[in-house]
mmCIF file of C-alpha atoms in Angstrom:
data_model
loop_
_atom_site.group_PDB
_atom_site.id
_atom_site.type_symbol
_atom_site.label_atom_id
_atom_site.label_comp_id
_atom_site.label_asym_id
_atom_site.label_seq_id
_atom_site.Cartn_x
_atom_site.Cartn_y
_atom_site.Cartn_z
ATOM 1 C CA MET A 1 49.523 22.924 -80.517
ATOM 2 C CA VAL A 2 46.171 23.413 -78.174
ATOM 3 C CA SER A 3 44.401 20.963 -77.188
ATOM 4 C CA PHE A 4 40.911 20.943 -76.509
ATOM 5 C CA GLY A 5 41.753 18.409 -74.266
ATOM 6 C CA ASP A 6 43.495 20.657 -72.034
ATOM 7 C CA SER A 7 40.640 23.550 -71.936
ATOM 8 C CA LYS A 8 38.558 24.310 -68.669
ATOM 9 C CA PHE A 9 35.496 22.802 -70.002
ATOM 10 C CA VAL A 10 36.731 19.623 -69.882
ATOM 11 C CA LYS A 11 38.565 20.058 -66.647
ATOM 12 C CA LYS A 12 35.376 20.987 -65.358
ATOM 13 C CA VAL A 13 33.073 18.026 -66.562
ATOM 14 C CA CYS A 14 35.976 15.851 -65.138
ATOM 15 C CA GLY A 15 35.616 17.459 -61.553
ATOM 16 C CA ILE A 16 31.988 17.386 -61.596
ATOM 17 C CA THR A 17 31.802 14.090 -62.970
ATOM 18 C CA GLN A 18 33.928 12.716 -60.545
ATOM 19 C CA ALA A 19 32.256 14.925 -57.451
ATOM 20 C CA SER A 20 29.036 13.524 -58.388
ATOM 21 C CA TYR A 21 30.517 9.906 -58.723
ATOM 22 C CA GLN A 22 32.212 10.494 -54.763
ATOM 23 C CA HIS A 23 28.870 11.621 -53.557
ATOM 24 C CA GLY A 24 27.556 8.021 -54.808
ATOM 25 C CA TRP A 25 24.897 9.511 -57.590
ATOM 26 C CA ASP A 26 26.414 7.466 -60.563
ATOM 27 C CA GLU A 27 27.539 3.794 -59.828
ATOM 28 C CA ARG A 28 28.912 2.113 -62.425
ATOM 29 C CA ASN A 29 27.808 3.647 -65.482
ATOM 30 C CA GLY A 30 24.776 5.520 -64.356
ATOM 31 C CA GLY A 31 24.477 9.422 -65.257
ATOM 32 C CA ASN A 32 25.291 11.934 -67.800
ATOM 33 C CA VAL A 33 25.808 15.282 -68.532
ATOM 34 C CA SER A 34 26.098 17.566 -71.596
ATOM 35 C CA LEU A 35 27.494 20.843 -71.655
ATOM 36 C CA ARG A 36 26.423 23.694 -74.654
ATOM 37 C CA LEU A 37 29.411 25.183 -76.077
ATOM 38 C CA THR A 38 29.301 28.573 -78.553
ATOM 39 C CA ALA A 39 31.561 28.906 -81.351
ATOM 40 C CA GLU A 40 33.883 31.512 -79.480
ATOM 41 C CA ASP A 41 34.633 28.883 -77.143
ATOM 42 C CA LEU A 42 36.220 26.965 -78.938
ATOM 43 C CA VAL A 43 38.482 29.305 -80.292
ATOM 44 C CA GLY A 44 42.247 28.872 -80.348
ATOM 45 C CA PHE A 45 41.797 25.046 -79.814
ATOM 46 C CA ASP A 46 43.906 23.179 -83.168
ATOM 47 C CA ASP A 47 41.863 20.166 -82.717
ATOM 48 C CA VAL A 48 38.663 20.689 -83.023
ATOM 49 C CA SER A 49 38.449 21.876 -86.927
ATOM 50 C CA GLU A 50 38.073 18.488 -88.424
ATOM 51 C CA VAL A 51 35.054 16.112 -88.375
ATOM 52 C CA LYS A 52 36.241 12.536 -87.196
ATOM 53 C CA ARG A 53 33.241 10.731 -87.381
ATOM 54 C CA THR A 54 29.598 11.319 -88.000
ATOM 55 C CA LEU A 55 26.847 9.920 -85.447
ATOM 56 C CA ASP A 56 23.047 9.625 -85.643
ATOM 57 C CA LEU A 57 21.334 11.307 -83.223
ATOM 58 C CA GLY A 58 17.910 9.144 -83.411
ATOM 59 C CA PHE A 59 15.777 12.373 -82.675
ATOM 60 C CA ASP A 60 15.151 15.514 -84.826
ATOM 61 C CA ALA A 61 17.223 18.075 -83.389
ATOM 62 C CA LYS A 62 17.559 20.590 -85.935
ATOM 63 C CA VAL A 63 16.422 23.942 -83.790
ATOM 64 C CA LEU A 64 19.936 23.133 -82.573
ATOM 65 C CA SER A 65 22.053 22.683 -85.753
ATOM 66 C CA GLY A 66 25.289 24.510 -85.817
ATOM 67 C CA SER A 67 25.239 24.099 -81.664
ATOM 68 C CA TYR A 68 28.239 22.401 -80.239
ATOM 69 C CA PHE A 69 27.713 20.132 -77.183
ATOM 70 C CA LEU A 70 30.243 18.316 -74.864
ATOM 71 C CA VAL A 71 28.812 15.146 -73.706
ATOM 72 C CA THR A 72 29.817 11.875 -71.743
ATOM 73 C CA ALA A 73 29.771 8.876 -73.502
ATOM 74 C CA THR A 74 27.229 5.584 -73.529
ATOM 75 C CA GLY A 75 28.595 3.166 -71.215
ATOM 76 C CA ARG A 76 31.052 4.755 -69.006
ATOM 77 C CA TYR A 77 31.903 5.519 -65.495
ATOM 78 C CA PHE A 78 32.237 9.305 -63.891
ATOM 79 C CA ARG A 79 34.690 7.605 -61.809
ATOM 80 C CA ASN A 80 36.894 7.479 -64.942
ATOM 81 C CA VAL A 81 36.418 10.709 -66.720
ATOM 82 C CA ILE A 82 39.150 12.253 -64.864
ATOM 83 C CA SER A 83 41.716 9.869 -65.766
ATOM 84 C CA GLN A 84 40.677 9.662 -69.364
ATOM 85 C CA PRO A 85 38.652 12.274 -70.901
ATOM 86 C CA GLY A 86 39.478 11.952 -74.477
ATOM 87 C CA LEU A 87 37.849 8.421 -74.330
ATOM 88 C CA ASP A 88 34.865 8.983 -71.843
ATOM 89 C CA LEU A 89 34.135 12.554 -73.043
ATOM 90 C CA GLY A 90 32.988 13.826 -76.954
ATOM 91 C CA LEU A 91 32.979 17.267 -78.246
ATOM 92 C CA VAL A 92 30.009 16.975 -81.148
ATOM 93 C CA LYS A 93 28.505 19.457 -83.557
ATOM 94 C CA ILE A 94 24.769 18.980 -84.566
ATOM 95 C CA THR A 95 24.336 18.943 -88.184
ATOM 96 C CA ASP A 96 22.214 21.271 -90.430
ATOM 97 C CA ASP A 97 19.767 18.159 -90.703
ATOM 98 C CA GLY A 98 19.548 17.815 -87.162
ATOM 99 C CA GLN A 99 19.104 14.302 -87.559
ATOM 100 C CA HIS A 100 23.344 13.798 -87.106
ATOM 101 C CA ALA A 101 25.893 15.108 -84.687
ATOM 102 C CA ASP A 102 29.939 15.475 -86.363
ATOM 103 C CA LEU A 103 32.650 14.464 -83.998
ATOM 104 C CA LEU A 104 35.180 17.288 -83.377
ATOM 105 C CA TRP A 105 37.295 15.988 -80.575
ATOM 106 C CA GLY A 106 37.236 13.046 -77.990
ATOM 107 C CA TYR A 107 35.605 9.127 -78.370
ATOM 108 C CA GLU A 108 38.989 7.887 -79.035
ATOM 109 C CA ASP A 109 37.874 4.580 -79.025
ATOM 110 C CA GLY A 110 34.851 4.919 -80.935
ATOM 111 C CA ALA A 111 32.603 5.684 -78.272
ATOM 112 C CA LYS A 112 28.991 7.424 -78.900
ATOM 113 C CA PRO A 113 27.147 10.045 -76.903
ATOM 114 C CA THR A 114 24.910 8.829 -73.767
ATOM 115 C CA SER A 115 21.922 6.993 -74.650
ATOM 116 C CA GLU A 116 20.147 9.512 -73.001
ATOM 117 C CA PHE A 117 21.713 12.366 -75.244
ATOM 118 C CA PRO A 118 17.845 12.859 -77.250
ATOM 119 C CA SER A 119 16.436 14.007 -73.789
ATOM 120 C CA HIS A 120 19.161 16.183 -73.167
ATOM 121 C CA LEU A 121 18.532 17.658 -76.303
ATOM 122 C CA MET A 122 15.046 18.016 -75.442
ATOM 123 C CA SER A 123 15.396 19.572 -72.522
ATOM 124 C CA HIS A 124 18.263 21.741 -73.905
ATOM 125 C CA ILE A 125 15.644 23.015 -76.446
ATOM 126 C CA LYS A 126 13.120 23.631 -73.883
ATOM 127 C CA ARG A 127 15.174 25.550 -71.450
ATOM 128 C CA LEU A 128 16.476 27.744 -73.854
ATOM 129 C CA LYS A 129 12.842 29.219 -74.972
ATOM 130 C CA VAL A 130 12.856 30.314 -71.371
ATOM 131 C CA ASP A 131 16.359 31.117 -70.696
ATOM 132 C CA PRO A 132 18.964 31.417 -73.506
ATOM 133 C CA GLU A 133 21.945 31.572 -70.737
ATOM 134 C CA GLN A 134 21.207 28.036 -70.110
ATOM 135 C CA ARG A 135 23.745 25.762 -71.207
ATOM 136 C CA VAL A 136 23.931 22.702 -68.977
ATOM 137 C CA VAL A 137 21.736 19.352 -68.572
ATOM 138 C CA MET A 138 22.744 16.760 -66.205
ATOM 139 C CA HIS A 139 21.241 13.483 -65.133
ATOM 140 C CA CYS A 140 22.474 11.284 -61.901
ATOM 141 C CA HIS A 141 21.364 9.211 -59.327
ATOM 142 C CA PRO A 142 21.034 10.673 -56.088
ATOM 143 C CA THR A 143 20.203 8.079 -53.117
ATOM 144 C CA ASN A 144 17.337 10.272 -51.277
ATOM 145 C CA VAL A 145 15.632 11.645 -53.796
ATOM 146 C CA ILE A 146 14.919 7.925 -55.575
ATOM 147 C CA ALA A 147 14.205 6.473 -51.954
ATOM 148 C CA LEU A 148 11.902 9.474 -51.863
ATOM 149 C CA SER A 149 9.662 8.404 -55.166
ATOM 150 C CA PHE A 150 9.219 4.707 -52.981
ATOM 151 C CA THR A 151 8.126 6.212 -50.104
ATOM 152 C CA HIS A 152 5.982 9.388 -50.641
ATOM 153 C CA GLU A 153 3.025 10.408 -52.994
ATOM 154 C CA LEU A 154 4.433 11.019 -56.426
ATOM 155 C CA ASP A 155 2.828 14.508 -56.375
ATOM 156 C CA GLU A 156 4.660 18.212 -57.595
ATOM 157 C CA ARG A 157 2.766 19.750 -54.625
ATOM 158 C CA SER A 158 3.273 17.938 -51.955
ATOM 159 C CA ILE A 159 7.000 16.882 -52.242
ATOM 160 C CA THR A 160 8.265 20.404 -53.024
ATOM 161 C CA ARG A 161 6.857 21.357 -50.148
ATOM 162 C CA LEU A 162 8.318 18.949 -48.238
ATOM 163 C CA LEU A 163 11.769 19.723 -49.795
ATOM 164 C CA TRP A 164 11.166 22.908 -49.579
ATOM 165 C CA LYS A 165 10.468 22.784 -45.469
ATOM 166 C CA MET A 166 13.477 20.323 -45.108
ATOM 167 C CA GLN A 167 15.787 23.279 -45.036
ATOM 168 C CA ALA A 168 16.095 27.395 -45.588
ATOM 169 C CA GLU A 169 18.065 26.794 -48.942
ATOM 170 C CA SER A 170 15.691 24.876 -50.761
ATOM 171 C CA LEU A 171 13.310 27.276 -51.459
ATOM 172 C CA VAL A 172 15.825 29.968 -52.334
ATOM 173 C CA VAL A 173 17.733 27.072 -54.508
ATOM 174 C CA PHE A 174 14.736 26.237 -56.527
ATOM 175 C CA PRO A 175 11.744 28.782 -56.162
ATOM 176 C CA GLU A 176 9.838 27.189 -58.913
ATOM 177 C CA GLY A 177 9.690 23.489 -57.268
ATOM 178 C CA VAL A 178 10.847 20.081 -58.788
ATOM 179 C CA GLY A 179 8.661 18.632 -61.515
ATOM 180 C CA ILE A 180 8.163 14.880 -61.353
ATOM 181 C CA ILE A 181 7.157 12.714 -64.515
ATOM 182 C CA PRO A 182 5.760 9.092 -63.933
ATOM 183 C CA TYR A 183 7.825 5.868 -64.160
ATOM 184 C CA MET A 184 9.373 5.498 -67.595
ATOM 185 C CA THR A 185 11.958 3.082 -69.361
ATOM 186 C CA PRO A 186 15.286 5.138 -69.863
ATOM 187 C CA GLY A 187 17.043 5.483 -72.675
ATOM 188 C CA THR A 188 13.669 6.320 -74.762
ATOM 189 C CA ASN A 189 12.728 9.217 -76.649
ATOM 190 C CA GLU A 190 9.360 8.738 -74.673
ATOM 191 C CA ILE A 191 11.089 9.888 -71.164
ATOM 192 C CA GLY A 192 12.679 12.890 -73.095
ATOM 193 C CA LYS A 193 9.934 14.176 -74.339
ATOM 194 C CA ALA A 194 8.082 14.078 -71.050
ATOM 195 C CA THR A 195 10.808 15.188 -68.962
ATOM 196 C CA SER A 196 11.596 18.518 -71.438
ATOM 197 C CA ASP A 197 7.293 19.087 -71.252
ATOM 198 C CA LYS A 198 8.073 19.249 -67.354
ATOM 199 C CA MET A 199 11.361 21.661 -68.348
ATOM 200 C CA SER A 200 9.165 24.773 -69.211
ATOM 201 C CA GLU A 201 8.440 24.910 -65.789
ATOM 202 C CA PHE A 202 11.028 23.484 -64.057
ATOM 203 C CA ARG A 203 15.032 23.174 -63.890
ATOM 204 C CA THR A 204 14.483 19.797 -62.116
ATOM 205 C CA VAL A 205 12.548 16.879 -62.658
ATOM 206 C CA ILE A 206 12.430 13.540 -60.687
ATOM 207 C CA TRP A 207 12.957 10.355 -62.698
ATOM 208 C CA PRO A 208 10.873 8.095 -60.150
ATOM 209 C CA HIS A 209 12.633 4.997 -58.963
ATOM 210 C CA HIS A 210 15.392 6.172 -61.468
ATOM 211 C CA GLY A 211 17.067 9.514 -60.475
ATOM 212 C CA ILE A 212 16.838 13.174 -61.651
ATOM 213 C CA PHE A 213 17.405 15.627 -64.448
ATOM 214 C CA GLY A 214 18.927 19.058 -63.348
ATOM 215 C CA THR A 215 19.576 22.334 -65.634
ATOM 216 C CA GLY A 216 21.765 25.686 -64.799
ATOM 217 C CA ASP A 217 23.667 28.262 -66.793
ATOM 218 C CA ASP A 218 26.841 26.387 -65.812
ATOM 219 C CA LEU A 219 28.256 23.280 -64.401
ATOM 220 C CA ASP A 220 28.315 24.344 -60.750
ATOM 221 C CA GLU A 221 24.863 25.533 -60.885
ATOM 222 C CA ALA A 222 23.700 22.630 -62.203
ATOM 223 C CA PHE A 223 25.348 20.324 -59.820
ATOM 224 C CA GLY A 224 24.268 22.594 -56.696
ATOM 225 C CA LEU A 225 20.920 22.429 -57.677
ATOM 226 C CA ILE A 226 20.857 18.852 -57.837
ATOM 227 C CA GLU A 227 22.850 18.947 -54.525
ATOM 228 C CA THR A 228 20.248 20.897 -52.740
ATOM 229 C CA VAL A 229 17.654 18.824 -53.606
ATOM 230 C CA GLU A 230 19.348 15.855 -52.436
ATOM 231 C CA LYS A 231 20.159 17.336 -49.273
ATOM 232 C CA ALA A 232 17.116 18.333 -48.266
ATOM 233 C CA ALA A 233 15.521 14.480 -49.376
ATOM 234 C CA ALA A 234 18.521 13.314 -47.157
ATOM 235 C CA ILE A 235 17.226 15.125 -43.941
ATOM 236 C CA TYR A 236 13.931 13.671 -44.592
ATOM 237 C CA SER A 237 15.505 10.475 -44.746
ATOM 238 C CA GLN A 238 17.111 11.101 -41.095
ATOM 239 C CA ILE A 239 13.580 12.081 -39.624
ATOM 240 C CA CYS A 240 12.193 9.286 -40.965
ATOM 241 C CA ALA A 241 15.065 7.041 -39.488
ATOM 242 C CA GLN A 242 14.580 8.965 -35.984
ATOM 243 C CA GLY A 243 11.032 7.938 -36.179
ATOM 244 C CA GLY A 244 9.467 10.317 -38.321
ATOM 245 C CA GLU A 245 7.801 12.804 -35.960
ATOM 246 C CA ILE A 246 8.284 16.829 -36.994
ATOM 247 C CA ARG A 247 8.017 18.654 -33.761
ATOM 248 C CA GLN A 248 8.878 21.698 -35.775
ATOM 249 C CA GLU A 249 8.883 23.033 -38.890
ATOM 250 C CA ILE A 250 9.227 25.780 -41.518
ATOM 251 C CA THR A 251 6.265 27.472 -41.884
ATOM 252 C CA ASP A 252 4.627 28.540 -44.882
ATOM 253 C CA GLU A 253 5.067 32.722 -43.257
ATOM 254 C CA GLN A 254 8.734 31.803 -43.044
ATOM 255 C CA LEU A 255 9.008 30.502 -46.353
ATOM 256 C CA GLY A 256 7.303 33.689 -47.942
ATOM 257 C CA ASP A 257 9.518 35.251 -45.534
ATOM 258 C CA LEU A 258 12.611 33.820 -47.104
ATOM 259 C CA ALA A 259 11.316 34.181 -50.741
ATOM 260 C CA HIS A 260 10.975 38.012 -50.018
ATOM 261 C CA ALA A 261 14.438 38.323 -48.225
ATOM 262 C CA PHE A 262 16.585 36.454 -51.178
ATOM 263 C CA GLY A 263 14.391 37.995 -53.571
ATOM 264 C CA VAL A 264 13.208 34.983 -55.390
ATOM 265 C CA VAL A 265 9.646 33.950 -56.552
ATOM 266 C CA ALA A 266 8.058 31.155 -55.236
ATOM 267 C CA SER A 267 5.658 28.989 -57.141
ATOM 268 C CA PRO A 268 1.925 29.930 -55.917
ATOM 269 C CA LYS A 269 0.747 26.460 -57.067
ATOM 270 C CA PHE A 270 3.114 25.223 -53.905
ATOM 271 C CA LEU A 271 3.333 27.976 -51.460
ATOM 272 C CA SER A 272 -0.301 28.613 -49.874
#
């Protein structure tokens, strides 16, 4: 029998969740990940053809009906996923009515998808309209990004420009900038809607005083995007710890040169 638990998809999520925990981004049961799969991805696995349970989504995901998602469970710790994926991960298929998800693998002890799953689905829907190759949504709690949301004006232009100027890699990795929503209660459809509205323009959205949502074509890309944003915020934190005076910086002209050299289009809203 070929088990889905031995698949490259499960192994990759295990690796990413462990790396995120080791970075200090996912204390206790913080953080969640969803990976969209196709029917072709599931060919050859013998244990994904039978519906184990049907779960209520609490959200109308009809536009995603028939889609498969590998998603972390609610209330679970990222540090444990690598040792017990069959408990902390689940493979679900969105039903035709869009209101439910059929569990095909995982959640062996009765677990359910993360409480942020509706927010993930909203972001998947929006990103698919922008780029049909987008398959991953990841939410975590990067320390320096959260700290920045307490000390800096919550303005997309000023925070994007700050992060761009902290390291040469920033503009190359997120040339569209970063989105920001107001502080909102997590785990609600309202915060999911606000986040997905930003996802039409950005691949990463900061939740002030809480964390970040990042997307990508694959798990490495989504993780690397968040990692780059967090590294830029960490550099700024170090500058502040050293007195906060910036004597030299990457200029706007140099940002433009970076964009040209790497063939990316920097958002004209943020590059003046």
